[in-house]
PDB file of C-alpha atoms in Angstrom:
ATOM      1  CA  MET A   1      24.360   7.698  45.070  1.00 59.00           C
ATOM      2  CA  PRO A   2      28.172   8.130  44.785  1.00 60.00           C
ATOM      3  CA  LYS A   3      30.229   6.444  47.485  1.00 70.00           C
ATOM      4  CA  PHE A   4      33.832   5.993  48.555  1.00 73.00           C
ATOM      5  CA  VAL A   5      35.696   2.796  47.830  1.00 75.00           C
ATOM      6  CA  ALA A   6      39.166   1.687  48.941  1.00 81.00           C
ATOM      7  CA  ASN A   7      42.113   2.422  46.658  1.00 79.00           C
ATOM      8  CA  SER A   8      45.590   2.023  48.140  1.00 81.00           C
ATOM      9  CA  SER A   9      47.217   3.923  45.298  1.00 80.00           C
ATOM     10  CA  THR A  10      45.625   7.207  46.288  1.00 79.00           C
ATOM     11  CA  SER A  11      47.036   9.417  49.077  1.00 80.00           C
ATOM     12  CA  THR A  12      43.952   8.936  51.213  1.00 80.00           C
ATOM     13  CA  GLY A  13      43.438   5.250  50.402  1.00 81.00           C
ATOM     14  CA  LEU A  14      39.964   6.119  49.179  1.00 79.00           C
ATOM     15  CA  GLU A  15      38.372   7.368  45.978  1.00 76.00           C
ATOM     16  CA  TRP A  16      34.942   8.058  44.608  1.00 69.00           C
ATOM     17  CA  GLN A  17      33.523   4.966  43.040  1.00 67.00           C
ATOM     18  CA  ALA A  18      33.240   5.277  39.260  1.00 60.00           C
ATOM     19  CA  PRO A  19      29.639   5.684  38.192  1.00 59.00           C
ATOM     20  CA  ALA A  20      28.040   2.612  36.706  1.00 60.00           C
ATOM     21  CA  GLY A  21      27.755   2.627  32.920  1.00 61.00           C
ATOM     22  CA  GLY A  22      24.602   0.549  32.766  1.00 74.00           C
ATOM     23  CA  GLY A  23      21.339   2.079  31.709  1.00 83.00           C
ATOM     24  CA  LYS A  24      22.797   4.985  29.800  1.00 92.00           C
ATOM     25  CA  VAL A  25      21.511   5.752  26.344  1.00 94.00           C
ATOM     26  CA  LEU A  26      24.545   5.529  24.104  1.00 95.00           C
ATOM     27  CA  GLN A  27      22.911   6.142  20.748  1.00 96.00           C
ATOM     28  CA  VAL A  28      19.512   6.842  19.192  1.00 97.00           C
ATOM     29  CA  VAL A  29      18.412   6.032  15.642  1.00 98.00           C
ATOM     30  CA  SER A  30      14.942   6.696  14.288  1.00 98.00           C
ATOM     31  CA  ALA A  31      13.051   6.477  11.020  1.00 98.00           C
ATOM     32  CA  VAL A  32       9.616   7.366   9.741  1.00 98.00           C
ATOM     33  CA  TYR A  33       7.868   5.572   6.865  1.00 97.00           C
ATOM     34  CA  SER A  34       4.712   6.912   5.278  1.00 97.00           C
ATOM     35  CA  THR A  35       4.316   5.021   1.989  1.00 97.00           C
ATOM     36  CA  SER A  36       0.919   3.300   1.883  1.00 96.00           C
ATOM     37  CA  THR A  37       1.537  -0.450   1.746  1.00 97.00           C
ATOM     38  CA  GLY A  38      -1.262  -2.953   1.224  1.00 95.00           C
ATOM     39  CA  ILE A  39      -0.597  -6.613   2.019  1.00 94.00           C
ATOM     40  CA  THR A  40      -2.988  -9.414   1.030  1.00 93.00           C
ATOM     41  CA  THR A  41      -0.504 -12.265   1.403  1.00 93.00           C
ATOM     42  CA  THR A  42      -0.939 -15.051   3.935  1.00 88.00           C
ATOM     43  CA  SER A  43       2.824 -15.221   4.444  1.00 89.00           C
ATOM     44  CA  TYR A  44       4.712 -12.336   6.032  1.00 91.00           C
ATOM     45  CA  ALA A  45       5.822  -9.441   3.807  1.00 95.00           C
ATOM     46  CA  ASP A  46       7.804  -6.282   4.603  1.00 96.00           C
ATOM     47  CA  THR A  47       5.766  -3.280   5.677  1.00 96.00           C
ATOM     48  CA  GLY A  48       8.604  -0.968   4.609  1.00 97.00           C
ATOM     49  CA  LEU A  49       9.302   0.270   8.137  1.00 97.00           C
ATOM     50  CA  SER A  50      12.923  -0.321   9.154  1.00 98.00           C
ATOM     51  CA  ALA A  51      15.942   1.248  10.849  1.00 98.00           C
ATOM     52  CA  THR A  52      19.589   0.246  11.173  1.00 98.00           C
ATOM     53  CA  ILE A  53      21.844   0.727  14.190  1.00 98.00           C
ATOM     54  CA  THR A  54      25.485  -0.150  14.740  1.00 97.00           C
ATOM     55  CA  PRO A  55      25.930  -0.885  18.470  1.00 96.00           C
ATOM     56  CA  THR A  56      29.108   0.546  20.005  1.00 95.00           C
ATOM     57  CA  LEU A  57      29.384  -2.377  22.460  1.00 94.00           C
ATOM     58  CA  ASN A  58      28.361  -5.986  21.970  1.00 94.00           C
ATOM     59  CA  THR A  59      27.016  -6.030  25.519  1.00 95.00           C
ATOM     60  CA  SER A  60      24.554  -3.240  24.788  1.00 95.00           C
ATOM     61  CA  LYS A  61      20.827  -3.722  24.705  1.00 96.00           C
ATOM     62  CA  ILE A  62      18.680  -2.195  21.987  1.00 97.00           C
ATOM     63  CA  LEU A  63      15.301  -0.809  23.002  1.00 96.00           C
ATOM     64  CA  VAL A  64      13.036  -1.034  19.958  1.00 95.00           C
ATOM     65  CA  LEU A  65      10.089   1.377  19.983  1.00 96.00           C
ATOM     66  CA  ILE A  66       7.635   1.051  17.112  1.00 94.00           C
ATOM     67  CA  SER A  67       4.464   2.940  16.332  1.00 95.00           C
ATOM     68  CA  GLN A  68       2.775   1.326  13.343  1.00 93.00           C
ATOM     69  CA  SER A  69      -0.277   2.594  11.481  1.00 94.00           C
ATOM     70  CA  ILE A  70      -2.414  -0.435  10.558  1.00 91.00           C
ATOM     71  CA  THR A  71      -5.775  -0.686   8.830  1.00 88.00           C
ATOM     72  CA  LEU A  72      -7.632  -3.953   8.356  1.00 84.00           C
ATOM     73  CA  SER A  73     -10.370  -4.120   5.741  1.00 82.00           C
ATOM     74  CA  GLY A  74     -12.207  -6.050   3.098  1.00 72.00           C
ATOM     75  CA  GLY A  75     -13.420  -9.294   4.592  1.00 64.00           C
ATOM     76  CA  GLN A  76     -16.586 -10.120   6.451  1.00 65.00           C
ATOM     77  CA  VAL A  77     -14.315 -11.516   9.146  1.00 65.00           C
ATOM     78  CA  SER A  78     -10.867  -9.991   8.918  1.00 70.00           C
ATOM     79  CA  GLY A  79      -7.632 -10.799  10.628  1.00 76.00           C
ATOM     80  CA  GLY A  80      -3.938 -10.185  10.327  1.00 81.00           C
ATOM     81  CA  ALA A  81      -0.658 -10.267  12.187  1.00 84.00           C
ATOM     82  CA  VAL A  82       2.517  -8.235  12.545  1.00 87.00           C
ATOM     83  CA  LYS A  83       5.957  -9.224  13.733  1.00 88.00           C
ATOM     84  CA  VAL A  84       9.279  -7.494  14.444  1.00 91.00           C
ATOM     85  CA  LEU A  85      12.562  -8.835  13.082  1.00 93.00           C
ATOM     86  CA  ARG A  86      16.265  -8.257  13.695  1.00 95.00           C
ATOM     87  CA  GLY A  87      17.770  -9.036  10.305  1.00 96.00           C
ATOM     88  CA  ALA A  88      15.999 -12.240   9.298  1.00 94.00           C
ATOM     89  CA  THR A  89      15.339 -13.342  12.889  1.00 92.00           C
ATOM     90  CA  ASP A  90      11.919 -12.952  14.507  1.00 89.00           C
ATOM     91  CA  ILE A  91      12.298 -11.179  17.829  1.00 88.00           C
ATOM     92  CA  TYR A  92       8.687 -10.258  18.560  1.00 83.00           C
ATOM     93  CA  THR A  93       5.675 -12.143  17.310  1.00 80.00           C
ATOM     94  CA  VAL A  94       2.127 -11.940  18.486  1.00 65.00           C
ATOM     95  CA  ALA A  95       0.511 -15.321  18.903  1.00 57.00           C
ATOM     96  CA  GLY A  96      -3.210 -15.591  19.389  1.00 51.00           C
ATOM     97  CA  THR A  97      -5.953 -18.128  19.067  1.00 45.00           C
ATOM     98  CA  ASN A  98      -7.257 -16.743  15.774  1.00 45.00           C
ATOM     99  CA  ASN A  99      -4.524 -17.998  13.483  1.00 42.00           C
ATOM    100  CA  GLN A 100      -1.952 -15.918  15.336  1.00 45.00           C
ATOM    101  CA  ALA A 101      -3.992 -12.821  14.665  1.00 44.00           C
ATOM    102  CA  PHE A 102      -2.792  -9.549  16.008  1.00 61.00           C
ATOM    103  CA  LEU A 103      -5.874  -7.801  14.694  1.00 65.00           C
ATOM    104  CA  ALA A 104      -9.200  -9.469  14.112  1.00 61.00           C
ATOM    105  CA  GLY A 105     -12.745  -8.358  13.661  1.00 61.00           C
ATOM    106  CA  GLU A 106     -15.803  -8.154  11.494  1.00 60.00           C
ATOM    107  CA  THR A 107     -15.236  -5.331   9.059  1.00 60.00           C
ATOM    108  CA  GLY A 108     -17.710  -5.992   6.247  1.00 62.00           C
ATOM    109  CA  ALA A 109     -16.983  -5.370   2.618  1.00 61.00           C
ATOM    110  CA  ASN A 110     -16.775  -1.594   2.735  1.00 61.00           C
ATOM    111  CA  SER A 111     -15.622  -0.852   6.246  1.00 63.00           C
ATOM    112  CA  TYR A 112     -12.405  -1.172   8.182  1.00 70.00           C
ATOM    113  CA  LEU A 113     -10.825  -1.066  11.590  1.00 75.00           C
ATOM    114  CA  GLY A 114      -7.416   0.118  12.596  1.00 80.00           C
ATOM    115  CA  GLY A 115      -5.281   2.727  14.265  1.00 84.00           C
ATOM    116  CA  SER A 116      -1.759   3.254  15.465  1.00 88.00           C
ATOM    117  CA  PHE A 117      -0.273   0.333  17.381  1.00 88.00           C
ATOM    118  CA  ALA A 118       2.836   0.241  19.571  1.00 88.00           C
ATOM    119  CA  PHE A 119       5.406  -2.544  19.795  1.00 86.00           C
ATOM    120  CA  ASN A 120       8.158  -2.208  22.405  1.00 89.00           C
ATOM    121  CA  TYR A 121      10.911  -4.751  22.775  1.00 91.00           C
ATOM    122  CA  LEU A 122      14.262  -4.855  24.601  1.00 93.00           C
ATOM    123  CA  ASP A 123      16.730  -6.793  22.455  1.00 95.00           C
ATOM    124  CA  SER A 124      20.233  -8.110  23.131  1.00 95.00           C
ATOM    125  CA  PRO A 125      21.825  -8.408  19.673  1.00 96.00           C
ATOM    126  CA  ALA A 126      25.363  -9.146  21.020  1.00 96.00           C
ATOM    127  CA  THR A 127      27.082  -7.543  18.053  1.00 96.00           C
ATOM    128  CA  THR A 128      28.850  -4.378  16.972  1.00 96.00           C
ATOM    129  CA  SER A 129      27.859  -4.865  13.335  1.00 97.00           C
ATOM    130  CA  ALA A 130      25.179  -2.852  11.571  1.00 98.00           C
ATOM    131  CA  THR A 131      21.837  -4.380  12.594  1.00 98.00           C
ATOM    132  CA  THR A 132      18.512  -3.750  10.907  1.00 98.00           C
ATOM    133  CA  TYR A 133      15.181  -3.918  12.673  1.00 97.00           C
ATOM    134  CA  LYS A 134      11.965  -4.069  10.637  1.00 96.00           C
ATOM    135  CA  THR A 135       8.332  -5.137  10.727  1.00 94.00           C
ATOM    136  CA  GLN A 136       6.397  -7.568   8.551  1.00 93.00           C
ATOM    137  CA  GLY A 137       2.680  -8.193   8.230  1.00 91.00           C
ATOM    138  CA  ARG A 138       0.276 -10.697   6.751  1.00 88.00           C
ATOM    139  CA  ARG A 139      -3.427 -11.410   6.619  1.00 85.00           C
ATOM    140  CA  ASN A 140      -5.027 -14.491   8.101  1.00 79.00           C
ATOM    141  CA  ALA A 141      -5.298 -17.500   5.829  1.00 74.00           C
ATOM    142  CA  SER A 142      -8.947 -17.903   6.715  1.00 69.00           C
ATOM    143  CA  ALA A 143     -10.012 -14.328   5.968  1.00 66.00           C
ATOM    144  CA  ALA A 144      -9.958 -12.578   2.597  1.00 72.00           C
ATOM    145  CA  SER A 145      -8.904  -9.299   4.128  1.00 80.00           C
ATOM    146  CA  THR A 146      -6.254  -6.669   3.524  1.00 87.00           C
ATOM    147  CA  MET A 147      -3.744  -5.138   5.908  1.00 89.00           C
ATOM    148  CA  THR A 148      -2.808  -1.622   4.872  1.00 93.00           C
ATOM    149  CA  PHE A 149       0.028   0.183   6.578  1.00 95.00           C
ATOM    150  CA  ASN A 150       0.092   4.000   6.520  1.00 95.00           C
ATOM    151  CA  ALA A 151      -3.270   4.363   4.772  1.00 92.00           C
ATOM    152  CA  ASP A 152      -4.548   7.799   3.805  1.00 87.00           C
ATOM    153  CA  GLY A 153      -1.418   9.770   4.654  1.00 87.00           C
ATOM    154  CA  ALA A 154      -0.709   8.148   8.038  1.00 93.00           C
ATOM    155  CA  SER A 155       2.871   7.257   8.965  1.00 96.00           C
ATOM    156  CA  SER A 156       4.738   4.737  11.103  1.00 97.00           C
ATOM    157  CA  SER A 157       7.918   5.223  13.098  1.00 97.00           C
ATOM    158  CA  ILE A 158      10.697   3.126  14.586  1.00 97.00           C
ATOM    159  CA  THR A 159      13.180   4.310  17.206  1.00 98.00           C
ATOM    160  CA  LEU A 160      16.202   2.312  18.339  1.00 98.00           C
ATOM    161  CA  LEU A 161      17.979   3.198  21.592  1.00 98.00           C
ATOM    162  CA  GLU A 162      21.320   1.612  22.416  1.00 97.00           C
ATOM    163  CA  ILE A 163      21.397   1.110  26.178  1.00 96.00           C
ATOM    164  CA  GLY A 164      24.724   0.466  27.919  1.00 93.00           C
ATOM    165  CA  ALA A 165      24.804  -2.804  29.841  1.00 83.00           C
TER     166      ALA A 165
ATOM    167  CA  MET B   1      -5.063   6.649  -9.013  1.00 91.00           C
ATOM    168  CA  GLN B   2      -4.764   6.612  -5.231  1.00 93.00           C
ATOM    169  CA  HIS B   3      -3.278   3.669  -3.341  1.00 94.00           C
ATOM    170  CA  SER B   4      -6.635   2.594  -1.884  1.00 92.00           C
ATOM    171  CA  GLU B   5      -8.267   2.785  -5.322  1.00 94.00           C
ATOM    172  CA  LYS B   6      -5.540   0.639  -6.861  1.00 96.00           C
ATOM    173  CA  MET B   7      -5.926  -1.919  -4.057  1.00 94.00           C
ATOM    174  CA  LYS B   8      -9.673  -2.131  -4.661  1.00 92.00           C
ATOM    175  CA  ALA B   9      -9.213  -2.362  -8.432  1.00 96.00           C
ATOM    176  CA  ILE B  10      -6.740  -5.250  -8.154  1.00 96.00           C
ATOM    177  CA  GLN B  11      -8.908  -7.115  -5.664  1.00 92.00           C
ATOM    178  CA  PHE B  12     -11.940  -6.597  -7.897  1.00 93.00           C
ATOM    179  CA  ILE B  13     -10.331  -8.106 -10.985  1.00 95.00           C
ATOM    180  CA  ARG B  14      -8.289 -10.720  -9.079  1.00 95.00           C
ATOM    181  CA  PRO B  15     -10.443 -11.783  -6.088  1.00 91.00           C
ATOM    182  CA  ASN B  16      -8.464 -13.113  -3.094  1.00 89.00           C
ATOM    183  CA  ALA B  17      -5.154 -12.592  -4.923  1.00 93.00           C
ATOM    184  CA  GLN B  18      -2.006 -12.418  -2.829  1.00 95.00           C
ATOM    185  CA  PHE B  19       0.147  -9.353  -3.463  1.00 97.00           C
ATOM    186  CA  VAL B  20       1.902  -6.403  -1.854  1.00 97.00           C
ATOM    187  CA  LEU B  21       1.332  -2.868  -3.109  1.00 97.00           C
ATOM    188  CA  ALA B  22       3.862  -0.421  -1.629  1.00 97.00           C
ATOM    189  CA  GLY B  23       2.975   2.963  -3.028  1.00 96.00           C
ATOM    190  CA  ASP B  24       2.781   2.224  -6.762  1.00 95.00           C
ATOM    191  CA  ASP B  25       5.178  -0.719  -6.548  1.00 96.00           C
ATOM    192  CA  LEU B  26       3.261  -3.996  -7.037  1.00 97.00           C
ATOM    193  CA  THR B  27       4.826  -7.280  -5.921  1.00 97.00           C
ATOM    194  CA  TRP B  28       2.778 -10.232  -7.165  1.00 98.00           C
ATOM    195  CA  CYS B  29       2.800 -13.290  -4.876  1.00 96.00           C
ATOM    196  CA  ASP B  30      -0.162 -15.239  -6.252  1.00 95.00           C
ATOM    197  CA  GLU B  31       0.582 -18.528  -7.986  1.00 94.00           C
ATOM    198  CA  GLU B  32      -2.969 -19.188  -9.170  1.00 95.00           C
ATOM    199  CA  GLN B  33      -3.831 -15.867 -10.785  1.00 96.00           C
ATOM    200  CA  THR B  34      -1.762 -13.829 -13.217  1.00 97.00           C
ATOM    201  CA  GLU B  35      -0.396 -10.399 -12.403  1.00 97.00           C
ATOM    202  CA  PRO B  36      -2.659  -7.738 -13.929  1.00 97.00           C
ATOM    203  CA  THR B  37      -1.246  -5.118 -16.253  1.00 97.00           C
ATOM    204  CA  GLU B  38      -1.538  -1.411 -15.500  1.00 96.00           C
ATOM    205  CA  THR B  39      -4.197  -1.169 -18.220  1.00 97.00           C
ATOM    206  CA  GLU B  40      -6.192  -3.992 -16.599  1.00 97.00           C
ATOM    207  CA  ILE B  41      -5.937  -2.270 -13.215  1.00 97.00           C
ATOM    208  CA  GLN B  42      -7.177   1.034 -14.676  1.00 97.00           C
ATOM    209  CA  ALA B  43     -10.084  -0.792 -16.339  1.00 97.00           C
ATOM    210  CA  GLY B  44     -10.674  -2.677 -13.092  1.00 96.00           C
ATOM    211  CA  TRP B  45     -11.127   0.586 -11.195  1.00 97.00           C
ATOM    212  CA  VAL B  46     -13.726   1.745 -13.712  1.00 97.00           C
ATOM    213  CA  ALA B  47     -15.500  -1.624 -13.458  1.00 97.00           C
ATOM    214  CA  TYR B  48     -15.316  -1.539  -9.641  1.00 95.00           C
ATOM    215  CA  GLN B  49     -16.942   1.894  -9.527  1.00 96.00           C
ATOM    216  CA  ALA B  50     -19.638   0.781 -11.962  1.00 96.00           C
ATOM    217  CA  ALA B  51     -20.322  -2.300  -9.815  1.00 95.00           C
ATOM    218  CA  GLN B  52     -20.621  -0.121  -6.705  1.00 92.00           C
ATOM    219  CA  ILE B  53     -23.116   2.153  -8.464  1.00 94.00           C
ATOM    220  CA  ALA B  54     -25.094  -0.825  -9.762  1.00 94.00           C
ATOM    221  CA  GLU B  55     -25.178  -2.342  -6.262  1.00 91.00           C
ATOM    222  CA  ALA B  56     -26.412   0.923  -4.745  1.00 92.00           C
ATOM    223  CA  GLU B  57     -29.061   1.263  -7.450  1.00 94.00           C
ATOM    224  CA  ALA B  58     -30.223  -2.315  -6.919  1.00 93.00           C
ATOM    225  CA  LYS B  59     -30.564  -1.702  -3.176  1.00 92.00           C
ATOM    226  CA  ALA B  60     -32.518   1.498  -3.808  1.00 91.00           C
ATOM    227  CA  ALA B  61     -34.821  -0.337  -6.230  1.00 93.00           C
ATOM    228  CA  GLN B  62     -35.417  -3.144  -3.705  1.00 93.00           C
ATOM    229  CA  LYS B  63     -36.218  -0.593  -1.036  1.00 91.00           C
ATOM    230  CA  ALA B  64     -38.638   1.279  -3.331  1.00 90.00           C
ATOM    231  CA  ALA B  65     -40.340  -1.989  -4.291  1.00 92.00           C
ATOM    232  CA  LEU B  66     -40.773  -2.961  -0.635  1.00 92.00           C
ATOM    233  CA  LEU B  67     -42.247   0.429   0.280  1.00 91.00           C
ATOM    234  CA  ASP B  68     -44.551   0.152  -2.720  1.00 90.00           C
ATOM    235  CA  ARG B  69     -45.759  -3.297  -1.617  1.00 92.00           C
ATOM    236  CA  LEU B  70     -46.397  -1.963   1.890  1.00 90.00           C
ATOM    237  CA  GLY B  71     -48.142   1.090   0.459  1.00 91.00           C
ATOM    238  CA  ILE B  72     -46.175   3.555   2.591  1.00 91.00           C
ATOM    239  CA  THR B  73     -43.597   6.259   2.005  1.00 89.00           C
ATOM    240  CA  GLU B  74     -40.002   6.188   3.279  1.00 87.00           C
ATOM    241  CA  GLU B  75     -40.902   8.814   5.906  1.00 89.00           C
ATOM    242  CA  GLU B  76     -43.816   6.689   7.104  1.00 89.00           C
ATOM    243  CA  ALA B  77     -41.534   3.633   7.324  1.00 87.00           C
ATOM    244  CA  LYS B  78     -39.096   5.644   9.443  1.00 88.00           C
ATOM    245  CA  LEU B  79     -41.944   6.689  11.761  1.00 90.00           C
ATOM    246  CA  LEU B  80     -43.027   3.056  12.117  1.00 87.00           C
ATOM    247  CA  LEU B  81     -39.492   2.006  13.060  1.00 86.00           C
ATOM    248  CA  ALA B  82     -38.910   4.964  15.436  1.00 85.00           C
TER     249      ALA B  82
END
């Protein structure tokens, strides 16, 4: 709610307080990736989903909104994990008891499980340089399974919102 | 060849291999097994399909042999299990 504040330089000695800049969306960047990408590695590999934003202020926060299509298949007991990175830095990892599995289950040799999964994260990159956000995935070391991103024509998306501090 | 078919073909000829297949772009990460050629992958898909057919036929033969031993038809077996 706007309010008056003292200002001796004005004729009345009062002025409307300037609205706060915090919380405003300053910029939006989004990308969609639909290339089918199968990962059978036990170390993290790029899923192909990424977007780059150049913050206008180094005090801004970046709200990262990700919708990722993931299918897990192939092993009797399957498992895999996904993480979100800013550049080469992990900013969002999912740790679990099953070898840090994000997804785990019994899929059998010719069946699969999966769907579209959301990752939301509020980041403080403290920079005005171009900054890339991306996801990586891997399968569990103990399960001979496959993580497929964007299988059968599905797509994934990433949206970056610069929020004024 | 579709992406899912290529994945199955590679995993059939190189079991448990570590790789990334982005569209048609194959990145080989396995240090124990060699990267297959495109020709090997194509042949692998044919072999995979043949193996699937053979597996289905073997299951059907086992089922027929069991029904024969029991002296009942498939419909009668379904009625017994219903």
